[in-house]
Short mmCIF file of N, CA and C in Angstrom, two decimals:
data_model
loop_
_atom_site.label_atom_id
_atom_site.label_comp_id
_atom_site.label_asym_id
_atom_site.label_seq_id
_atom_site.Cartn_x
_atom_site.Cartn_y
_atom_site.Cartn_z
N MET A 1 -1.51 123.79 54.09
CA MET A 1 -0.29 123.93 53.82
C MET A 1 -0.42 125.20 52.40
N LEU A 2 -1.06 124.67 51.57
CA LEU A 2 -1.45 125.66 50.35
C LEU A 2 -2.40 126.74 50.57
N LYS A 3 -3.38 126.66 51.52
CA LYS A 3 -4.00 127.63 51.88
C LYS A 3 -3.28 128.78 52.73
N ASP A 4 -2.20 128.30 53.53
CA ASP A 4 -1.51 128.82 54.26
C ASP A 4 -0.75 130.06 53.38
N PHE A 5 -0.11 129.42 52.53
CA PHE A 5 0.81 130.02 51.55
C PHE A 5 -0.04 130.95 50.63
N ALA A 6 -1.27 130.73 50.17
CA ALA A 6 -1.70 131.43 49.38
C ALA A 6 -2.44 132.84 50.16
N GLU A 7 -2.78 132.42 51.41
CA GLU A 7 -3.13 133.45 52.36
C GLU A 7 -2.23 134.71 52.43
N LYS A 8 -0.83 134.15 52.32
CA LYS A 8 -0.10 135.70 52.38
C LYS A 8 0.02 136.53 51.21
N PHE A 9 -0.73 136.02 50.07
CA PHE A 9 -0.73 136.97 49.04
C PHE A 9 -2.16 137.34 48.64
N THR A 10 -3.05 136.82 49.00
CA THR A 10 -4.59 136.93 48.32
C THR A 10 -5.73 136.54 49.44
N LYS A 11 -6.66 137.21 49.59
CA LYS A 11 -7.83 136.55 50.06
C LYS A 11 -8.59 135.72 49.52
N GLU A 12 -8.61 135.45 48.15
CA GLU A 12 -9.42 134.85 47.32
C GLU A 12 -9.29 133.46 47.28
N GLU A 13 -10.29 132.82 47.67
CA GLU A 13 -10.27 131.36 47.93
C GLU A 13 -9.84 130.44 46.78
N ILE A 14 -9.25 129.46 47.01
CA ILE A 14 -8.46 128.45 45.85
C ILE A 14 -9.17 127.47 46.44
N LEU A 15 -9.86 126.61 45.31
CA LEU A 15 -10.16 125.32 45.34
C LEU A 15 -9.02 124.61 44.82
N PHE A 16 -8.70 123.26 45.55
CA PHE A 16 -7.78 122.39 45.18
C PHE A 16 -8.05 121.19 45.66
N LYS A 17 -7.30 120.23 44.97
CA LYS A 17 -7.34 118.67 45.25
C LYS A 17 -5.75 118.25 45.50
N GLN A 18 -5.60 117.54 46.77
CA GLN A 18 -4.19 117.30 47.16
C GLN A 18 -4.10 115.73 46.77
N ILE A 19 -3.27 115.31 46.00
CA ILE A 19 -2.99 113.83 45.60
C ILE A 19 -1.82 113.67 45.98
N GLY A 20 -1.58 112.82 47.19
CA GLY A 20 0.04 112.74 47.76
C GLY A 20 0.23 113.95 48.37
N LYS A 21 1.54 114.30 47.80
CA LYS A 21 2.21 115.47 48.36
C LYS A 21 1.82 116.57 47.39
N LYS A 22 1.26 116.36 46.23
CA LYS A 22 1.29 117.38 45.18
C LYS A 22 -0.44 118.01 45.28
N PHE A 23 -0.45 119.40 44.85
CA PHE A 23 -1.69 119.96 44.95
C PHE A 23 -2.13 120.46 43.60
N PHE A 24 -3.09 120.41 43.16
CA PHE A 24 -3.92 120.57 41.82
C PHE A 24 -4.62 121.71 42.06
N MET A 25 -5.36 122.51 40.94
CA MET A 25 -6.43 123.23 41.25
C MET A 25 -7.62 122.45 40.84
N GLN A 26 -8.79 122.57 41.46
CA GLN A 26 -9.79 121.71 41.51
C GLN A 26 -10.66 122.32 40.08
N ASP A 27 -11.10 121.41 39.45
CA ASP A 27 -11.77 121.62 37.90
C ASP A 27 -12.82 120.73 37.81
N LYS A 28 -14.28 121.58 38.00
CA LYS A 28 -15.53 120.87 37.84
C LYS A 28 -15.69 119.94 36.42
N GLU A 29 -15.08 121.02 35.55
CA GLU A 29 -15.27 120.20 34.09
C GLU A 29 -14.26 119.00 34.13
N LEU A 30 -13.27 118.63 34.54
CA LEU A 30 -12.56 117.51 34.91
C LEU A 30 -13.22 116.67 35.38
N GLU A 31 -14.06 116.65 36.43
CA GLU A 31 -14.61 115.87 37.24
C GLU A 31 -15.74 115.25 36.36
N LYS A 32 -16.37 115.97 35.61
CA LYS A 32 -17.44 115.39 34.80
C LYS A 32 -16.88 114.31 33.68
N CYS A 33 -15.49 114.73 33.39
CA CYS A 33 -14.65 113.76 32.28
C CYS A 33 -14.35 112.42 32.70
N LYS A 34 -14.47 112.12 34.20
CA LYS A 34 -13.82 111.18 34.70
C LYS A 34 -14.55 109.81 33.97
N LEU A 35 -13.74 108.69 33.57
CA LEU A 35 -14.46 107.45 33.06
C LEU A 35 -15.01 106.50 34.17
N GLN A 36 -14.33 106.35 34.97
CA GLN A 36 -14.32 105.34 36.04
C GLN A 36 -14.45 106.23 37.29
N GLN A 37 -15.21 105.69 38.39
CA GLN A 37 -15.33 106.22 39.69
C GLN A 37 -13.98 106.15 40.67
N ASN A 38 -12.97 105.30 40.39
CA ASN A 38 -12.05 105.07 41.01
C ASN A 38 -10.63 105.81 40.47
N GLU A 39 -10.80 106.17 39.03
CA GLU A 39 -9.92 106.96 38.41
C GLU A 39 -9.29 108.32 38.80
N LYS A 40 -8.10 108.78 38.95
CA LYS A 40 -7.58 109.95 39.46
C LYS A 40 -7.87 110.95 38.49
N TYR A 41 -8.24 112.07 38.83
CA TYR A 41 -7.97 113.53 37.76
C TYR A 41 -7.55 114.64 38.53
N PHE A 42 -7.03 115.32 37.81
CA PHE A 42 -6.35 116.52 38.49
C PHE A 42 -6.56 117.84 37.50
N GLY A 43 -6.10 118.99 38.08
CA GLY A 43 -5.88 120.09 37.10
C GLY A 43 -4.63 120.76 37.22
N LEU A 44 -4.75 122.17 36.88
CA LEU A 44 -3.38 122.72 37.07
C LEU A 44 -2.63 122.42 38.32
N PHE A 45 -1.32 122.03 38.03
CA PHE A 45 -0.30 122.01 39.05
C PHE A 45 0.01 123.17 40.00
N LEU A 46 -0.25 123.26 41.33
CA LEU A 46 -0.11 124.29 41.94
C LEU A 46 1.29 124.21 42.92
N GLY A 47 1.74 123.14 43.15
CA GLY A 47 2.95 122.82 43.85
C GLY A 47 2.99 121.70 44.61
N GLU A 48 3.79 121.45 45.59
CA GLU A 48 3.92 120.45 46.25
C GLU A 48 4.52 120.32 47.58
N GLU A 49 4.46 119.52 48.57
CA GLU A 49 5.09 119.50 49.82
C GLU A 49 6.32 118.98 49.66
N LYS A 50 7.40 119.48 50.21
CA LYS A 50 8.85 119.15 50.14
C LYS A 50 9.29 119.44 51.68
N GLU A 51 9.95 118.27 52.35
CA GLU A 51 10.53 118.50 53.55
C GLU A 51 9.71 119.24 54.35
N GLY A 52 8.34 119.08 54.37
CA GLY A 52 7.49 119.83 55.39
C GLY A 52 7.04 121.23 55.28
N SER A 53 7.46 121.90 53.94
CA SER A 53 6.83 123.03 53.37
C SER A 53 6.47 123.08 52.23
N PHE A 54 5.60 123.85 51.73
CA PHE A 54 4.83 124.01 50.40
C PHE A 54 5.95 124.74 49.49
N VAL A 55 6.00 123.95 48.28
CA VAL A 55 7.01 124.81 47.23
C VAL A 55 5.83 124.93 46.23
N PRO A 56 5.64 126.12 45.70
CA PRO A 56 4.71 126.68 44.82
C PRO A 56 5.31 126.42 43.10
N SER A 57 4.43 126.18 42.31
CA SER A 57 4.91 126.11 40.97
C SER A 57 4.84 127.57 40.27
N PHE A 58 5.67 127.67 39.30
CA PHE A 58 5.45 129.02 38.48
C PHE A 58 4.14 129.30 38.07
N VAL A 59 3.58 128.39 37.79
CA VAL A 59 1.88 128.65 37.23
C VAL A 59 1.00 129.41 38.35
N PHE A 60 1.20 128.64 39.59
CA PHE A 60 0.24 129.25 40.70
C PHE A 60 0.95 130.62 41.26
N LEU A 61 2.34 130.82 41.07
CA LEU A 61 2.80 132.17 41.14
C LEU A 61 2.15 133.03 40.28
N GLU A 62 2.01 132.78 39.14
CA GLU A 62 1.26 133.78 38.03
C GLU A 62 0.07 133.92 38.47
N TRP A 63 -0.77 132.82 38.87
CA TRP A 63 -2.14 132.82 39.24
C TRP A 63 -2.25 134.13 40.45
N LEU A 64 -1.30 133.75 41.44
CA LEU A 64 -1.36 134.63 42.60
C LEU A 64 -1.06 136.13 42.15
N ALA A 65 0.17 136.31 41.43
CA ALA A 65 0.21 137.70 40.92
C ALA A 65 -0.90 138.55 40.43
N GLU A 66 -1.62 137.56 39.65
CA GLU A 66 -2.81 138.23 39.00
C GLU A 66 -4.06 138.99 40.08
N ARG A 67 -3.86 138.30 41.21
CA ARG A 67 -4.72 138.52 42.41
C ARG A 67 -4.24 139.03 43.46
N SER A 68 -2.98 139.53 43.51
CA SER A 68 -2.22 139.99 44.78
C SER A 68 -1.76 141.43 44.74
N LYS A 69 -1.46 142.10 45.89
CA LYS A 69 -1.04 143.30 45.98
C LYS A 69 0.18 143.12 46.84
N GLU A 70 0.54 142.14 46.93
CA GLU A 70 1.89 141.78 47.92
C GLU A 70 3.10 141.43 46.85
N LYS A 71 3.55 142.65 46.13
CA LYS A 71 4.52 142.53 44.98
C LYS A 71 5.71 143.44 45.18
N ILE A 72 6.58 143.27 44.66
CA ILE A 72 7.70 144.04 44.59
C ILE A 72 8.23 144.32 43.25
N PHE A 73 8.36 145.40 42.69
CA PHE A 73 8.70 145.83 41.52
C PHE A 73 10.14 145.82 41.27
N VAL A 74 10.84 145.16 40.08
CA VAL A 74 12.22 145.15 40.30
C VAL A 74 12.75 146.12 38.95
N LYS A 75 14.05 147.02 38.93
CA LYS A 75 14.48 147.23 37.80
C LYS A 75 15.26 146.41 36.98
N ASP A 76 15.85 146.89 35.87
CA ASP A 76 16.30 145.70 34.86
C ASP A 76 17.58 145.15 35.68
N ILE A 77 18.42 145.92 36.22
CA ILE A 77 19.51 145.05 36.92
C ILE A 77 18.98 144.25 38.10
N GLY A 78 17.63 144.53 38.82
CA GLY A 78 17.19 143.69 39.93
C GLY A 78 16.81 142.33 39.31
N GLU A 79 16.01 142.67 38.25
CA GLU A 79 15.63 141.49 37.56
C GLU A 79 16.71 140.64 37.13
N MET A 80 17.63 140.76 36.70
CA MET A 80 18.93 140.22 36.24
C MET A 80 19.55 139.24 37.79
N ASP A 81 19.71 140.34 38.74
CA ASP A 81 20.25 139.82 39.89
C ASP A 81 19.45 138.68 40.65
N PHE A 82 18.20 139.19 40.61
CA PHE A 82 17.04 138.07 41.18
C PHE A 82 17.04 136.83 40.31
N LEU A 83 17.07 136.55 39.08
CA LEU A 83 17.01 135.50 38.38
C LEU A 83 18.40 134.55 38.71
N TYR A 84 19.39 135.47 38.99
CA TYR A 84 20.70 134.65 39.28
C TYR A 84 20.92 134.25 40.92
N GLY A 85 19.48 134.26 41.59
CA GLY A 85 19.57 133.97 42.65
C GLY A 85 20.48 135.06 43.88
N LYS A 86 20.51 136.30 43.62
CA LYS A 86 21.41 137.13 44.28
C LYS A 86 20.48 137.96 45.27
N ILE A 87 20.48 138.23 46.55
CA ILE A 87 19.71 139.12 47.21
C ILE A 87 19.35 140.59 46.59
N LEU A 88 18.39 141.09 46.69
CA LEU A 88 17.82 142.37 46.25
C LEU A 88 18.44 143.42 47.09
N ARG A 89 18.63 144.37 46.65
CA ARG A 89 19.20 145.60 47.28
C ARG A 89 18.39 147.07 46.96
N THR A 90 18.20 147.96 47.64
CA THR A 90 17.30 148.99 47.67
C THR A 90 17.42 149.68 46.04
N ARG A 91 18.80 149.58 45.66
CA ARG A 91 18.85 150.18 44.37
C ARG A 91 18.10 149.43 43.19
N HIS A 92 17.77 148.12 43.47
CA HIS A 92 17.18 147.18 42.39
C HIS A 92 15.71 147.33 42.19
N ILE A 93 15.21 148.16 43.27
CA ILE A 93 13.77 148.37 43.67
C ILE A 93 13.19 149.58 42.88
N ASP A 94 12.24 149.38 42.15
CA ASP A 94 11.31 150.71 41.56
C ASP A 94 10.38 150.96 42.59
N HIS A 95 9.52 150.13 43.05
CA HIS A 95 8.52 150.40 44.14
C HIS A 95 7.90 148.98 44.64
N ILE A 96 7.12 149.10 45.55
CA ILE A 96 6.38 148.08 46.42
C ILE A 96 5.02 148.39 46.82
N GLU A 97 4.32 147.31 46.33
CA GLU A 97 2.82 147.10 46.89
C GLU A 97 2.77 146.44 47.96
N GLY A 98 1.74 146.67 49.15
CA GLY A 98 1.53 145.98 50.00
C GLY A 98 2.52 146.20 51.19
N ASP A 99 2.51 145.33 52.22
CA ASP A 99 3.06 145.38 53.46
C ASP A 99 4.88 145.19 52.98
N THR A 100 5.65 146.04 54.24
CA THR A 100 6.93 146.14 53.70
C THR A 100 7.61 145.66 55.03
N ARG A 101 7.00 144.95 55.89
CA ARG A 101 7.50 144.60 57.42
C ARG A 101 8.47 143.34 56.88
N ILE A 102 9.55 143.38 57.65
CA ILE A 102 10.47 142.40 57.89
C ILE A 102 9.87 141.16 57.88
N GLY A 103 10.15 139.97 57.24
CA GLY A 103 9.82 138.43 57.22
C GLY A 103 8.40 138.41 56.28
N PHE A 104 7.94 139.25 55.69
CA PHE A 104 6.65 138.95 54.94
C PHE A 104 7.41 138.82 53.42
N LEU A 105 6.50 137.72 52.79
CA LEU A 105 6.69 137.11 51.41
C LEU A 105 6.02 138.08 50.40
N LYS A 106 7.00 138.34 49.23
CA LYS A 106 6.70 139.32 48.21
C LYS A 106 6.88 138.42 46.84
N LEU A 107 5.81 138.64 45.81
CA LEU A 107 5.84 138.23 44.67
C LEU A 107 6.89 139.17 43.76
N VAL A 108 7.71 138.58 43.25
CA VAL A 108 8.83 139.60 42.51
C VAL A 108 8.23 139.67 41.13
N GLN A 109 8.16 141.07 40.70
CA GLN A 109 7.52 141.33 39.66
C GLN A 109 8.46 142.12 38.57
N ASN A 110 8.96 141.91 37.08
CA ASN A 110 9.76 143.06 36.65
C ASN A 110 8.67 144.09 36.28
N MET A 111 9.34 145.15 35.49
CA MET A 111 8.66 146.24 35.33
C MET A 111 7.36 146.58 34.18
N GLN A 112 7.30 145.21 33.52
CA GLN A 112 6.16 144.60 32.82
C GLN A 112 4.94 144.05 33.61
N ASP A 113 5.08 143.94 34.98
CA ASP A 113 4.49 142.93 35.81
C ASP A 113 4.23 141.51 35.52
N GLU A 114 5.54 141.10 35.08
CA GLU A 114 5.73 139.69 34.77
C GLU A 114 6.28 139.10 36.11
N ASN A 115 5.75 137.77 36.60
CA ASN A 115 6.31 137.19 37.77
C ASN A 115 7.64 136.64 37.43
N LEU A 116 8.38 136.91 38.17
CA LEU A 116 9.90 136.21 38.22
C LEU A 116 10.15 135.38 39.32
N GLY A 117 9.21 135.04 40.51
CA GLY A 117 9.43 134.40 41.45
C GLY A 117 8.80 134.79 42.77
N TYR A 118 9.54 134.65 43.86
CA TYR A 118 9.07 135.24 45.08
C TYR A 118 10.07 135.16 46.05
N GLY A 119 10.11 136.11 47.26
CA GLY A 119 11.29 136.15 48.12
C GLY A 119 10.63 136.65 49.37
N LYS A 120 11.51 136.89 50.60
CA LYS A 120 11.29 137.16 51.69
C LYS A 120 11.80 138.66 52.02
N ILE A 121 11.24 139.37 52.45
CA ILE A 121 11.81 140.80 53.09
C ILE A 121 12.78 140.44 54.16
N ILE A 122 13.87 140.78 54.01
CA ILE A 122 15.18 140.71 54.94
C ILE A 122 15.32 142.10 55.49
N GLY A 123 15.43 143.05 54.97
CA GLY A 123 15.64 144.66 55.35
C GLY A 123 14.64 145.36 55.45
N ASP A 124 15.10 146.61 55.87
CA ASP A 124 14.28 147.85 55.93
C ASP A 124 14.43 148.25 54.47
N ILE A 125 13.23 148.92 53.84
CA ILE A 125 13.08 149.31 52.57
C ILE A 125 13.80 150.80 52.42
N SER A 126 13.42 151.35 53.67
CA SER A 126 13.88 152.84 53.48
C SER A 126 15.39 152.94 53.71
N MET A 127 16.21 152.19 54.07
CA MET A 127 17.69 152.18 54.34
C MET A 127 18.20 151.52 52.97
N GLN A 128 19.49 151.96 52.93
CA GLN A 128 20.29 151.21 51.71
C GLN A 128 20.83 149.79 52.30
N GLY A 129 20.66 148.92 51.55
CA GLY A 129 21.17 147.54 51.89
C GLY A 129 20.42 146.72 51.35
N GLN A 130 20.71 145.33 52.07
CA GLN A 130 19.96 144.21 51.55
C GLN A 130 18.37 144.15 51.84
N VAL A 131 17.58 144.01 50.98
CA VAL A 131 15.93 144.09 51.20
C VAL A 131 15.43 142.68 51.09
N LEU A 132 15.75 141.94 49.81
CA LEU A 132 14.65 140.83 49.81
C LEU A 132 15.71 139.59 49.44
N LYS A 133 15.28 138.59 50.00
CA LYS A 133 16.37 137.25 49.87
C LYS A 133 14.97 136.47 49.01
N PRO A 134 15.72 136.03 47.72
CA PRO A 134 14.61 135.15 46.85
C PRO A 134 14.72 133.70 47.39
N LYS A 135 13.48 133.21 47.32
CA LYS A 135 12.73 131.97 47.81
C LYS A 135 12.88 130.79 46.69
N LEU A 136 12.55 131.43 45.48
CA LEU A 136 12.09 130.58 44.33
C LEU A 136 12.13 131.71 42.99
N ASP A 137 12.90 131.50 42.21
CA ASP A 137 12.77 132.23 40.92
C ASP A 137 13.07 131.54 39.83
N ARG A 138 12.69 132.21 38.53
CA ARG A 138 12.79 131.48 37.32
C ARG A 138 14.11 131.35 36.63
N GLY A 139 14.91 131.88 37.17
CA GLY A 139 16.34 131.40 36.88
C GLY A 139 16.88 130.23 37.28
N LEU A 140 16.04 129.60 37.97
CA LEU A 140 16.09 127.98 38.07
C LEU A 140 16.62 127.11 37.16
N PHE A 141 15.92 127.48 36.04
CA PHE A 141 16.09 126.75 34.87
C PHE A 141 17.43 126.87 34.17
N LEU A 142 17.79 128.49 34.23
CA LEU A 142 19.20 128.70 33.94
C LEU A 142 20.13 128.05 34.52
N LYS A 143 19.92 128.06 35.85
CA LYS A 143 20.88 127.43 36.76
C LYS A 143 21.25 125.67 36.62
N ARG A 144 19.78 125.26 36.31
CA ARG A 144 19.76 123.78 36.11
C ARG A 144 20.43 123.50 34.80
N GLU A 145 20.36 124.17 33.75
CA GLU A 145 20.66 123.88 32.31
C GLU A 145 22.45 123.96 32.73
N LYS A 146 23.04 125.12 33.47
CA LYS A 146 24.36 125.33 33.58
C LYS A 146 24.82 124.13 34.19
N LYS A 147 24.31 123.60 35.32
CA LYS A 147 24.68 122.30 36.08
C LYS A 147 25.00 121.16 35.06
N LEU A 148 23.73 121.05 34.22
CA LEU A 148 23.78 119.73 33.28
C LEU A 148 24.87 119.89 32.45
N LYS A 149 25.21 121.02 31.66
CA LYS A 149 26.38 121.20 30.86
C LYS A 149 27.65 120.64 31.43
N LYS A 150 27.73 121.13 32.88
CA LYS A 150 28.97 121.03 33.75
C LYS A 150 29.29 119.37 33.79
N VAL A 151 28.26 118.57 34.08
CA VAL A 151 28.13 117.10 34.19
C VAL A 151 28.75 116.66 32.91
N GLU A 152 28.09 116.92 31.62
CA GLU A 152 28.30 116.43 30.36
C GLU A 152 29.62 116.80 30.05
N GLU A 153 29.98 117.92 30.45
CA GLU A 153 31.73 118.07 30.12
C GLU A 153 32.28 117.28 30.88
N LYS A 154 32.10 116.48 32.08
CA LYS A 154 33.18 115.73 32.61
C LYS A 154 33.05 114.57 32.30
N ARG A 155 32.23 114.14 31.50
CA ARG A 155 32.01 112.83 30.91
C ARG A 155 32.70 112.53 29.59
#
């Protein structure tokens, strides 16, 4: 599951441990630190399985962004729209690296090459219109905060 997801962005091998439905980057130094043979250990959280699919962590998306050429770079307006979960249009995009076929996943980067999340290509890049649908974006934290405020206000 994790390997299938990672292979969409990079050919670099990733060593990981799975504990239940969660995936962690394997770390030989942590293995040396184990006090007891049956004690669980883990490293950097990479993501987890939810409802039969892999949901990456933002740290894992950063790791992939350092190693991948499957990126879409967005302008300032595209950055804001993506973070609010809106579908990206041609006017939002500065340039694209890697494959541009419909159905492919892309890491979404701002103009400083900072990862904002990832999405799926849903339209022809050369045409005006909808191009990329967000799958996971860092705006999740903003939206979660907004929901919590609404719940608190109702109390």
